Short mmCIF file of C-alpha atoms in Angstrom, two decimals:
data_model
loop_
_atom_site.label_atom_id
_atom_site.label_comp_id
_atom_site.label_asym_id
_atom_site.label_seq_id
_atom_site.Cartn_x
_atom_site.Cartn_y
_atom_site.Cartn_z
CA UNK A 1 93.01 87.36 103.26
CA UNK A 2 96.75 89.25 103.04
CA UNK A 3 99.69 87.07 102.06
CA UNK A 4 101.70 89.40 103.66
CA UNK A 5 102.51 87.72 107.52
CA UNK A 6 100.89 89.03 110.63
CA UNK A 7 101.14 88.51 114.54
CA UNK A 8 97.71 88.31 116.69
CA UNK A 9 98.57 91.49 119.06
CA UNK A 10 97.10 89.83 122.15
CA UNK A 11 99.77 87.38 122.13
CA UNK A 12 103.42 86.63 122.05
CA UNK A 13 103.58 84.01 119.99
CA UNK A 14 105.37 84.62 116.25
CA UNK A 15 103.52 83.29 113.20
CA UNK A 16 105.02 79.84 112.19
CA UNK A 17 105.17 79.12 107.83
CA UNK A 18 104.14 75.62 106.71
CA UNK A 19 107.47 74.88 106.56
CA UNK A 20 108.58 75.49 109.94
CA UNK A 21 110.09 78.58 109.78
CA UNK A 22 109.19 81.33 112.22
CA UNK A 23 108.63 85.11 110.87
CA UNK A 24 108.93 87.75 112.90
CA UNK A 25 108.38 91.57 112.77
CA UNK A 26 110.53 94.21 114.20
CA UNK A 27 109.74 97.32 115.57
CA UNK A 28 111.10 98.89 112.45
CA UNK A 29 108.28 97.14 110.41
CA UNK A 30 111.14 94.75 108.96
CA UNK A 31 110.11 91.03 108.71
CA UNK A 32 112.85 88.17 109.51
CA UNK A 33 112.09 84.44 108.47
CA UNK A 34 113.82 82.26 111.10
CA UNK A 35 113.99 78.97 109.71
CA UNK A 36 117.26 76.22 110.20
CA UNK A 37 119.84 79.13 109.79
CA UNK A 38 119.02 82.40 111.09
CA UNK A 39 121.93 84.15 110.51
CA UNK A 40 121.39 83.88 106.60
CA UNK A 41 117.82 84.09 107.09
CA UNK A 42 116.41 86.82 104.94
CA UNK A 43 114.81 90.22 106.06
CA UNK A 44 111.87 91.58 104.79
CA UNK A 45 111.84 95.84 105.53
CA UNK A 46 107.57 95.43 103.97
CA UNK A 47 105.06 93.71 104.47
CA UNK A 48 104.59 93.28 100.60
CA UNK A 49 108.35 91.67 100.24
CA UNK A 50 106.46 88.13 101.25
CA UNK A 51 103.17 88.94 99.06
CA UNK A 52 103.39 86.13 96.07
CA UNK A 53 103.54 87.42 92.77
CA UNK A 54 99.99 85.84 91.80
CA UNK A 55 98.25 87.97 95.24
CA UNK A 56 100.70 91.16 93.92
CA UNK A 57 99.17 90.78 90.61
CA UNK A 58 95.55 90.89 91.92
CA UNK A 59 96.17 94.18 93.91
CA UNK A 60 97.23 95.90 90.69
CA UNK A 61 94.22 94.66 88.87
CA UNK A 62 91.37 95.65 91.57
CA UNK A 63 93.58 98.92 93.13
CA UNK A 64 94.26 99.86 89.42
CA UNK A 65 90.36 99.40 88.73
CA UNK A 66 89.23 101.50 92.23
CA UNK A 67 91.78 104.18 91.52
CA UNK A 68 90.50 104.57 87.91
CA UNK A 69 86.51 105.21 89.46
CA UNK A 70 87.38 108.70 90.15
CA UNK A 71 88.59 109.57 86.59
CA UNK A 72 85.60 108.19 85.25
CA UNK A 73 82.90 109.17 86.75
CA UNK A 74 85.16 112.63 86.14
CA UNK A 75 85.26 112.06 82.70
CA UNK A 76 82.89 109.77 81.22
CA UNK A 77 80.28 111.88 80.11
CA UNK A 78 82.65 114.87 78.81
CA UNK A 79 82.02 114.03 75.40
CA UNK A 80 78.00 114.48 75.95
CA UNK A 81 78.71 118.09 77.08
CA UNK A 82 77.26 119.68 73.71
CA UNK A 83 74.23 117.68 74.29
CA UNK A 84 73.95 118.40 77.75
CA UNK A 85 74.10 121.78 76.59
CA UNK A 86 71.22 121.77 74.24
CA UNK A 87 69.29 119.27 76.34
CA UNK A 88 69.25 121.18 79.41
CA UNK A 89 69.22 124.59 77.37
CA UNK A 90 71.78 126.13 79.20
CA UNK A 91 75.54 127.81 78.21
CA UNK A 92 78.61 125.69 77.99
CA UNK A 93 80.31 127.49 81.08
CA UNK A 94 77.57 126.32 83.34
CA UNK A 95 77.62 122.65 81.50
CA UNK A 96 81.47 122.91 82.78
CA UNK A 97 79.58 123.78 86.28
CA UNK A 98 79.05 120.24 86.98
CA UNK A 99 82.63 119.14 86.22
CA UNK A 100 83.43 121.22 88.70
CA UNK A 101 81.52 120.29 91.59
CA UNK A 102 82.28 116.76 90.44
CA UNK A 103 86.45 117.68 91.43
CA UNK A 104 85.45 120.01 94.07
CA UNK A 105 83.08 116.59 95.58
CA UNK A 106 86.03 114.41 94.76
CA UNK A 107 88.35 116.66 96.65
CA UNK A 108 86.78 117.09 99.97
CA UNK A 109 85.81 113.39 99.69
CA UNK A 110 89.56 112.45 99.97
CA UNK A 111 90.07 114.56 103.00
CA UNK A 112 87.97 112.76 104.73
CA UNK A 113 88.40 109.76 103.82
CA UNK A 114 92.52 109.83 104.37
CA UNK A 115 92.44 110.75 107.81
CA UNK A 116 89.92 108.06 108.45
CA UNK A 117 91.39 105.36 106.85
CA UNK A 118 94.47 106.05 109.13
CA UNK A 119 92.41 105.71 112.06
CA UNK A 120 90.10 102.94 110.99
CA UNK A 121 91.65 101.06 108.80
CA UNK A 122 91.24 100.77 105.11
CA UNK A 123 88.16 98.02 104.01
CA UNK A 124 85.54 100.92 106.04
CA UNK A 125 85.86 104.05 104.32
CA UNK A 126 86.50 102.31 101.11
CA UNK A 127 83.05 100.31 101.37
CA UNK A 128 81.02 103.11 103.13
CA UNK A 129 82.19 105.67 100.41
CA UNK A 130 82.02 103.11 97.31
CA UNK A 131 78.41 102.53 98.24
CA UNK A 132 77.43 106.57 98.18
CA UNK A 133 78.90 106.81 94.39
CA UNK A 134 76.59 103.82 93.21
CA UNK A 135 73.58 105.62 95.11
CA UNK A 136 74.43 109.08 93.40
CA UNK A 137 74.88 107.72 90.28
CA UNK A 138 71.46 106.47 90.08
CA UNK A 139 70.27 109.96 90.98
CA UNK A 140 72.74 111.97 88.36
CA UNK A 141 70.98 109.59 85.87
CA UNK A 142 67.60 110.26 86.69
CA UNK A 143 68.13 113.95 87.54
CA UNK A 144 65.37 116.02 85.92
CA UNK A 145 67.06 119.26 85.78
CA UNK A 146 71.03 120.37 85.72
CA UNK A 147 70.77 122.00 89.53
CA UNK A 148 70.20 118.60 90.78
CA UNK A 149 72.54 116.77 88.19
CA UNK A 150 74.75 119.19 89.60
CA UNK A 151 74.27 118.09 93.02
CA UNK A 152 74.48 114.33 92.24
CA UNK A 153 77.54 114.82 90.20
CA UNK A 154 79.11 116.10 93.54
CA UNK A 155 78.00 113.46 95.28
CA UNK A 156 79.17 111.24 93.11
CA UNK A 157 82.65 112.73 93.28
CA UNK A 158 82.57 112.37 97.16
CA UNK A 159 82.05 108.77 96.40
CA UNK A 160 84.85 108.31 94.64
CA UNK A 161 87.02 109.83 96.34
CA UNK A 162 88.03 106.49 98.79
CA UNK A 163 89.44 104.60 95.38
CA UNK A 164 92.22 106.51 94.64
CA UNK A 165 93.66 107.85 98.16
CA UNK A 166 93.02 104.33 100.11
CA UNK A 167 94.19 102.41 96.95
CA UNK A 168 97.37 104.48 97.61
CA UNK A 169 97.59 103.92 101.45
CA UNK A 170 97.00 100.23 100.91
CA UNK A 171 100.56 99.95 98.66
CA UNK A 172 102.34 102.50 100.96
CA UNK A 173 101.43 99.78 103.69
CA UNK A 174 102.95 96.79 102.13
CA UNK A 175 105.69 98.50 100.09
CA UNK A 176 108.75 100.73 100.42
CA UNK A 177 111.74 101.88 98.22
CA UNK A 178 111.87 101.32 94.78
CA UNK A 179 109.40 98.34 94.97
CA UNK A 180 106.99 101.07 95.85
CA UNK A 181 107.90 103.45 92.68
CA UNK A 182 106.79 99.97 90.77
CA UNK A 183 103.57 100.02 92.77
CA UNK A 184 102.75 103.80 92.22
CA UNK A 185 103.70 103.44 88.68
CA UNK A 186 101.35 101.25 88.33
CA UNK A 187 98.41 103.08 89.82
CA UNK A 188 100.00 106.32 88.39
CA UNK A 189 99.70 104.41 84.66
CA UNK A 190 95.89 104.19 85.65
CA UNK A 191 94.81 107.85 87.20
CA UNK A 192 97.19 109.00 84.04
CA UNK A 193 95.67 107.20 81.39
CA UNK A 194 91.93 106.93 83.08
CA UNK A 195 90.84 110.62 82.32
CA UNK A 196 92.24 110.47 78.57
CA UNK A 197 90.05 107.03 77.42
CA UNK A 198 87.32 107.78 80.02
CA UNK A 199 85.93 110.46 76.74
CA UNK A 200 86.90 107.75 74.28
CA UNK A 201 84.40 104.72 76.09
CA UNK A 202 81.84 107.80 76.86
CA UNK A 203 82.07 108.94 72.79
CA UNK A 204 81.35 104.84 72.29
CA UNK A 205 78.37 104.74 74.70
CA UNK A 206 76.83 107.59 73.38
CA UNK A 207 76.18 105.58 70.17
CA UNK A 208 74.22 103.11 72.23
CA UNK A 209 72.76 105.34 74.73
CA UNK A 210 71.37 108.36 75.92
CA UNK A 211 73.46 110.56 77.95
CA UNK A 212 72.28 109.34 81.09
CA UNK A 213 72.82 105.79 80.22
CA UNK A 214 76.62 106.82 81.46
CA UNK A 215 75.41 107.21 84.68
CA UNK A 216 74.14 103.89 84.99
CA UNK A 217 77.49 102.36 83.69
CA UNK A 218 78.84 104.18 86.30
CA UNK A 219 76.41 102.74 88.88
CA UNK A 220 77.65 99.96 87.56
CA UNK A 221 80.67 100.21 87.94
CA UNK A 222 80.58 100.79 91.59
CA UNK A 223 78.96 97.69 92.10
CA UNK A 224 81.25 95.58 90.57
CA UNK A 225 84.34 97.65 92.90
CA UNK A 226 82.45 97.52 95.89
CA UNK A 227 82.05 93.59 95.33
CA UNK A 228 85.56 93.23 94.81
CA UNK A 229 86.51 95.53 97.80
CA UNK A 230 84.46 93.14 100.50
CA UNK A 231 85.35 89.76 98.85
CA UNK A 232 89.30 90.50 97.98
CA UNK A 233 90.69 93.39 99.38
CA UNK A 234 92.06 92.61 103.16
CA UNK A 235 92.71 94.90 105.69
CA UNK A 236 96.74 96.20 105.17
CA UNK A 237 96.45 98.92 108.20
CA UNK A 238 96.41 96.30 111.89
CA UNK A 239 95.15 98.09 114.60
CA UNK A 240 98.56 98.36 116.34
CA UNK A 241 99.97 100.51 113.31
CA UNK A 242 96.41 102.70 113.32
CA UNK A 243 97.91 104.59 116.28
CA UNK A 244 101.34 105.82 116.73
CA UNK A 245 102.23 105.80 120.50
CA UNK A 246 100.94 108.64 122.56
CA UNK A 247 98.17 108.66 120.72
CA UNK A 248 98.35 110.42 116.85
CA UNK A 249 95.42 112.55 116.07
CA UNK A 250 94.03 113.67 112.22
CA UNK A 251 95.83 117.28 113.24
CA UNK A 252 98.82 115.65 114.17
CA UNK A 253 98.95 113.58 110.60
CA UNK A 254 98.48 117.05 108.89
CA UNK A 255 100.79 118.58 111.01
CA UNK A 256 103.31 115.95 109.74
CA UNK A 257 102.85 116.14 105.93
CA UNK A 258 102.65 119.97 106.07
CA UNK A 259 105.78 120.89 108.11
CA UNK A 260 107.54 118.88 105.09
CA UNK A 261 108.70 121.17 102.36
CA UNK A 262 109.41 118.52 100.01
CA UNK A 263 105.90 117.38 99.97
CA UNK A 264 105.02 121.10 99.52
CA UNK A 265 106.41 121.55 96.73
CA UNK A 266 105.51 118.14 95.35
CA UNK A 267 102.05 118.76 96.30
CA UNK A 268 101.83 122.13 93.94
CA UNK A 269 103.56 120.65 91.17
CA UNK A 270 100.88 117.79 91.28
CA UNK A 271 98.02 119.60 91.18
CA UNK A 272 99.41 122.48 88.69
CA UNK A 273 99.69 118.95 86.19
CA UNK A 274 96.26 117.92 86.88
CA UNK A 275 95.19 121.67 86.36
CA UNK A 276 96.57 121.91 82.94
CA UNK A 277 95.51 118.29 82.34
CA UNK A 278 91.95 119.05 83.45
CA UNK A 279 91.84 122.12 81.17
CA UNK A 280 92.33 120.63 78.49
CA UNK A 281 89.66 118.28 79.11
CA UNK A 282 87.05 120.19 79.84
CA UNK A 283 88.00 122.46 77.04
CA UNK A 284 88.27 119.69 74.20
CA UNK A 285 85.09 118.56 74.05
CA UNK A 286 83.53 122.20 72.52
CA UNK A 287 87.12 122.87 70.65
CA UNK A 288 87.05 119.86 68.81
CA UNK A 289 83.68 119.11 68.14
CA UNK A 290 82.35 122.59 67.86
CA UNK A 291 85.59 124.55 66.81
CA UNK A 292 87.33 121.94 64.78
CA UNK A 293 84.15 119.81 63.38
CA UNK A 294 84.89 116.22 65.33
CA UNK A 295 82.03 114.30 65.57
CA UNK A 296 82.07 112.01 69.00
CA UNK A 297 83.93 108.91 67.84
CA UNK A 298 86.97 111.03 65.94
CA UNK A 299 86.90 113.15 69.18
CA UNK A 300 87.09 109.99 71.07
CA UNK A 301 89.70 108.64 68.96
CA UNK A 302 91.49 111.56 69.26
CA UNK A 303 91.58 111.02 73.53
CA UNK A 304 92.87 107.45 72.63
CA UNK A 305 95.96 108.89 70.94
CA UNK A 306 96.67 111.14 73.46
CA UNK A 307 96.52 108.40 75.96
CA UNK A 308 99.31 106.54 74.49
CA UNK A 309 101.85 109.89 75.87
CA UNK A 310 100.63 109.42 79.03
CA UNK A 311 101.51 105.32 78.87
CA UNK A 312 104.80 105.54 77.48
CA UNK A 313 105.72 108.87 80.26
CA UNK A 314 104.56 106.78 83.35
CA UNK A 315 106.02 103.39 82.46
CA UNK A 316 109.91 105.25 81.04
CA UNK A 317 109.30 107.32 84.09
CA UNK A 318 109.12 104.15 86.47
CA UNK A 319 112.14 103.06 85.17
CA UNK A 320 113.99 106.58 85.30
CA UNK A 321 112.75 107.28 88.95
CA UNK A 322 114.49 104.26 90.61
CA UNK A 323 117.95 104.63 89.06
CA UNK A 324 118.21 108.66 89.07
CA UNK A 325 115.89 109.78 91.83
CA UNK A 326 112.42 110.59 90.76
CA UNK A 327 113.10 114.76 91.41
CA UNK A 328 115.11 114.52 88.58
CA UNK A 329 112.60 113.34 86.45
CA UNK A 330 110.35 116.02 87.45
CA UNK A 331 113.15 118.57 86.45
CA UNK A 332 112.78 117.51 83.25
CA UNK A 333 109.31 116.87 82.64
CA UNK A 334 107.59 120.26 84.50
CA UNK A 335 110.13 121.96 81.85
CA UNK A 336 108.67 120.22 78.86
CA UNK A 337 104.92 121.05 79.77
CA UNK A 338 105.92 124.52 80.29
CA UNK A 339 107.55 124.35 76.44
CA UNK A 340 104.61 122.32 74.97
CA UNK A 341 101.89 124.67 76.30
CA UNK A 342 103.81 127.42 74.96
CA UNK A 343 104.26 125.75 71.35
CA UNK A 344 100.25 125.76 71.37
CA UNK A 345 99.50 128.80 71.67
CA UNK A 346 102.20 129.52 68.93
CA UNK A 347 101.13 127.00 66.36
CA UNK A 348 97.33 128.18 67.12
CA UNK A 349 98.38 132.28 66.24
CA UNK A 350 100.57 130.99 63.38
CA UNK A 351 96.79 129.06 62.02
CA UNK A 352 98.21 125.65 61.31
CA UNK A 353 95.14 124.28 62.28
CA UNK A 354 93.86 121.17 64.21
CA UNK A 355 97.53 119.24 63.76
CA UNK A 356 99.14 122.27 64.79
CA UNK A 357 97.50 121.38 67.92
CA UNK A 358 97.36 117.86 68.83
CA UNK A 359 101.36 117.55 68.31
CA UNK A 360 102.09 119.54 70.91
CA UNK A 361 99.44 118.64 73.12
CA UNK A 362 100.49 115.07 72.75
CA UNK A 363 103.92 116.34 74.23
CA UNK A 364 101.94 117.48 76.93
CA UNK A 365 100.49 114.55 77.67
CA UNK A 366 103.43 112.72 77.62
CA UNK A 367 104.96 114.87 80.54
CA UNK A 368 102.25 114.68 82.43
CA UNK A 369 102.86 111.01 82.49
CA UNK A 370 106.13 111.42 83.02
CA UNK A 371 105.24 113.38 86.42
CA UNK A 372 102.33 112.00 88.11
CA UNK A 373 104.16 109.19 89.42
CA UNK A 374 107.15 110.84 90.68
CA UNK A 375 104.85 113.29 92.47
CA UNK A 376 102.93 110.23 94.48
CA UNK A 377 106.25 109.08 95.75
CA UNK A 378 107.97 111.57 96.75
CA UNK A 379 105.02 112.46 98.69
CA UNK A 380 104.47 108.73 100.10
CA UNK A 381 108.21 107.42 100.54
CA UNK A 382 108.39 110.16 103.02
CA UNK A 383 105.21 109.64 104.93
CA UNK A 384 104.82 105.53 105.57
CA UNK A 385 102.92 106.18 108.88
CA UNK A 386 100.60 108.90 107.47
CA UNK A 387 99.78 107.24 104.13
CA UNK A 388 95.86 107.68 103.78
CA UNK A 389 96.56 111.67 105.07
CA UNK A 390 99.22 112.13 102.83
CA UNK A 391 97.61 110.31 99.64
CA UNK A 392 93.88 112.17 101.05
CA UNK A 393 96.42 115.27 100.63
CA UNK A 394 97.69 114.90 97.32
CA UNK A 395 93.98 113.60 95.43
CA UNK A 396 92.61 116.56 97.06
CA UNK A 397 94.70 119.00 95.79
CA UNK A 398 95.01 117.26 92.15
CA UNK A 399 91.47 117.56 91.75
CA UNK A 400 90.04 120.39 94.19
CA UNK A 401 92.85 122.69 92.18
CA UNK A 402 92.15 121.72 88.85
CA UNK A 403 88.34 121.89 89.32
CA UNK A 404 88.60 125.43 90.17
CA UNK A 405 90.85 125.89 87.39
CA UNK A 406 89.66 124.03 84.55
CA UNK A 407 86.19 126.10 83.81
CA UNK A 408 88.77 129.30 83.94
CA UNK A 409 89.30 128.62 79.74
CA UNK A 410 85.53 128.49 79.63
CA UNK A 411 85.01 131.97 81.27
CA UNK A 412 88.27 133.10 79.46
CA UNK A 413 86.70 132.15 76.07
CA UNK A 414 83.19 133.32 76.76
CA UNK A 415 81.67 135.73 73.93
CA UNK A 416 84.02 133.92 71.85
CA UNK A 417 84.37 130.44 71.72
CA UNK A 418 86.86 128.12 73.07
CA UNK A 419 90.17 128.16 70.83
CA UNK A 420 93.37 126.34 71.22
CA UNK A 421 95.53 129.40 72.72
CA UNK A 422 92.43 130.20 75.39
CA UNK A 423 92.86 126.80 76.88
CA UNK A 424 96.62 126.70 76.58
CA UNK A 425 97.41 130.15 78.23
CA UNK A 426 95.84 128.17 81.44
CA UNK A 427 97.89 124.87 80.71
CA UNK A 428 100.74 127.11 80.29
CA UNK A 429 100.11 129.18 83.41
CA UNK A 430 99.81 125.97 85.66
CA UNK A 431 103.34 124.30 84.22
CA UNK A 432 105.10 127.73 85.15
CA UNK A 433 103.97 127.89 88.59
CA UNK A 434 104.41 124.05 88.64
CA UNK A 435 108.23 124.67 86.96
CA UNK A 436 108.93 127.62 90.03
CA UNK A 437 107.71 125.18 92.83
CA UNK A 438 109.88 122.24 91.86
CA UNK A 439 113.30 125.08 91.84
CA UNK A 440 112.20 127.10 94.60
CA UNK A 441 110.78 124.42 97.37
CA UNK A 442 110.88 120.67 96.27
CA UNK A 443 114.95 122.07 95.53
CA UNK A 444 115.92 118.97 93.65
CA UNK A 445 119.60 118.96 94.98
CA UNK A 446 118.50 118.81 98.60
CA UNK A 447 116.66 115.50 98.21
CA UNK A 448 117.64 112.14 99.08
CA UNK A 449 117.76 108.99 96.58
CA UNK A 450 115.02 106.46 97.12
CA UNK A 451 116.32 103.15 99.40
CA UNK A 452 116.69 99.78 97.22
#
């Protein structure tokens, strides 16, 4: 179902166009069209160089849409935390409880997943895995009491684990270079802006439905994506690129990704981001509905507007990446979260209120944008032939990190109540220790530019 051109590996024989022309690939990966004049014919380093614009177009739409799953069945039902709260009769700490185990699901979903897409290709996993999140959402909706919410919600984050990290394997496969800082952007844009309007369409279902009627868009939702994944998404990983020679085992990809300081320090500066993203969020829904008197919708309104930073970061960030290297991006934008989260707390001791607030925190938000994509490829530009590890890698550490860190403002704030400088003193913690790994190990100088 790929446009991008393929050999059969039992036989010889290249694969001939409909014009004539002969394509065929290298050892390298690269992809020459022979037609009446090879000398000028062109070469094609990716698979993806020959994918049409039209088929290009329809990867971004259904990969954008699997890689946004995770996020929101993360996020969806934040803005139903006070309910939850009274519903189940219970403190908002342990209400934060089942975000947790939702990351914590998500996380060990992806590193399992990775490694097995490598070996397996990518259509498996992604169908097996898609299936188990429609299944547990069913249950998380019908749960009877928060223990087993609890344990659907991690079930559910195990199930959405395969959208994200084999959504990101799939464009490592077909792209390279700055084509693939495009790609990532792209899918970046999505797991960027997905946890910010995920509140804002939960605020708007709660109007029509119960709390657990989230669950059920959610079940939804998996339906429709694991649809798509059997009818349009083709295999990208051929069995003769599932194996490096000598035989590559799952310790062997780790070995590879690890022994790489670069994607080290990448790795730590990614999931200190999502860490202070994720504290906000599962801070904001008691600060600005309880603290600051939001009802749902202005609360929800409020995500919206904070979802434009993150738009306008990973789209100028793109751009940025390919012409000055995208570790010089980073340098700047790990320094502004570390400023912004400062000017929080500042602005919240000074008592200028909710505005005093949600200026700097849209700062925030606009570096995180500005840094999520440039994390994802410096991590996958440097690991083609371990993409699902390496991707498995990164979503696990974005989201096992942050949901061991996020509840921290709850537990910081219990006894009394969840304030602006409670949840940025762990925002602020996680951009310093971000700031230190991108001097100390990533060492911007030492890195390479991205190929054309």
């Amino acid at each position: 179902m790929s446009d991008a051109p393929t050999t059969d590996p039992a036989s010889n024989d290249p694969e001939r166009t409909a014009t004539g022309s002969i394509r065929v690939p290298s050892a390298t990966g690269a992809i020459r069209t022979l037609g009446a004049n090879p000398a000028t014919a062109p070469i094609m380093l990716h698979p993806g160089d020959s994918i049409s614009n039209g088929r290009r177009l329809l990867y971004i739409v259904l990969l954008g849409a699997l890689t946004a799953l995770g996020p929101f069945t993360i996020d969806l039902y934040l803005p139903a935390f006070p309910v939850l709260e009274r519903d189940f009769d219970t403190t908002a700490a342990a209400i934060q409880l089942t975000l947790t185990g939702t990351m914590i699901g998500f996380a060990l979903g992806q590193l399992v997943v990775g490694p097995l897409s490598d070996k397996v290709g990518r259509r498996v996993p992604l169908i097996a895995v898609t299936a188990l999140h429609v299944l547990a959402s069913v249950g998380a909706a019908f749960a009877p009491d928060l223990l087993l919410l609890s344990a659907a919600r991690v079930l559910m984050g195990v199930g959405a684990a395969a959208g994200g990290v084999v959504a990101m394997a799939i464009v490592r496969d077909l792209f390279g270079g700055r084509r693939l800082v495009v790609m990532l952007s792209r899918l970046a844009l999505v797991s960027g802006v997905a946890p910010v309007i995920a509140p804002l369409i939960g605020s708007w279902l709660l109007t029509l439905m119960p709390w657990r009627g989230i669950f059920g868009v959610l079940a939804v939702y998996g339906v429709v994506m694991l649809v798509s994944t059997i009818f349009f998404i083709p295999e990208t990983l051929p069995v003769a690129r599932r194996q490096d020679r000598g035989g590559a085992t799952v310790l062997q990809r780790y070995r590879s990704v690890f022994s790489d300081r670069v994607f080290i320090g990448v790795l730590i500066i990614g999931g200190m981001t999502f860490s202070g993203l994720f504290s906000y969020l599962s801070a904001s829904p008691f600060l600005f509905q309880q603290t600051h008197g939001l009802d749902a919708q202005q609360y929800g309104l409020l995500f919206a507007v904070n979802s434009l930073g993150v738009v306008v970061g990973v789209q100028v960030a793109a751009r940025l990446a390919a012409r000055f290297g995208p570790q010089w991006v980073m340098a700047y934008s790990t320094g502004v979260l570390l400023i912004a989260g400062i000017a929080i707390i500042v602005t919240d001791q000074l008592g200028l209120g909710l505005w005093g607030t949600v200026i700097p925190l849209f700062v925030f938000m606009t570096a995180c944008g500005f840094t999520f994509p440039n994390v994802q490829v410096l991590a996958l530009d440097r690991h083609g032939k371990a993409a699902g590890t390496a991707a498995s890698v990164i979503g696990a550490t974005n989201f096992g990190v942050a949901g061991l860190i996020s509840p921290v403002v709850g537990w910081v704030s219990k006894g009394a109540g969840i304030t602006a400088t409670t949840m940025a003193s762990v925002m602020v913690g996680c951009a310093a220790i971000g700031v230190i790994a991108l001097w100390l190990i990533v060492r911007p100088r030492t890195v390479e530019m991205l190929a054309p």
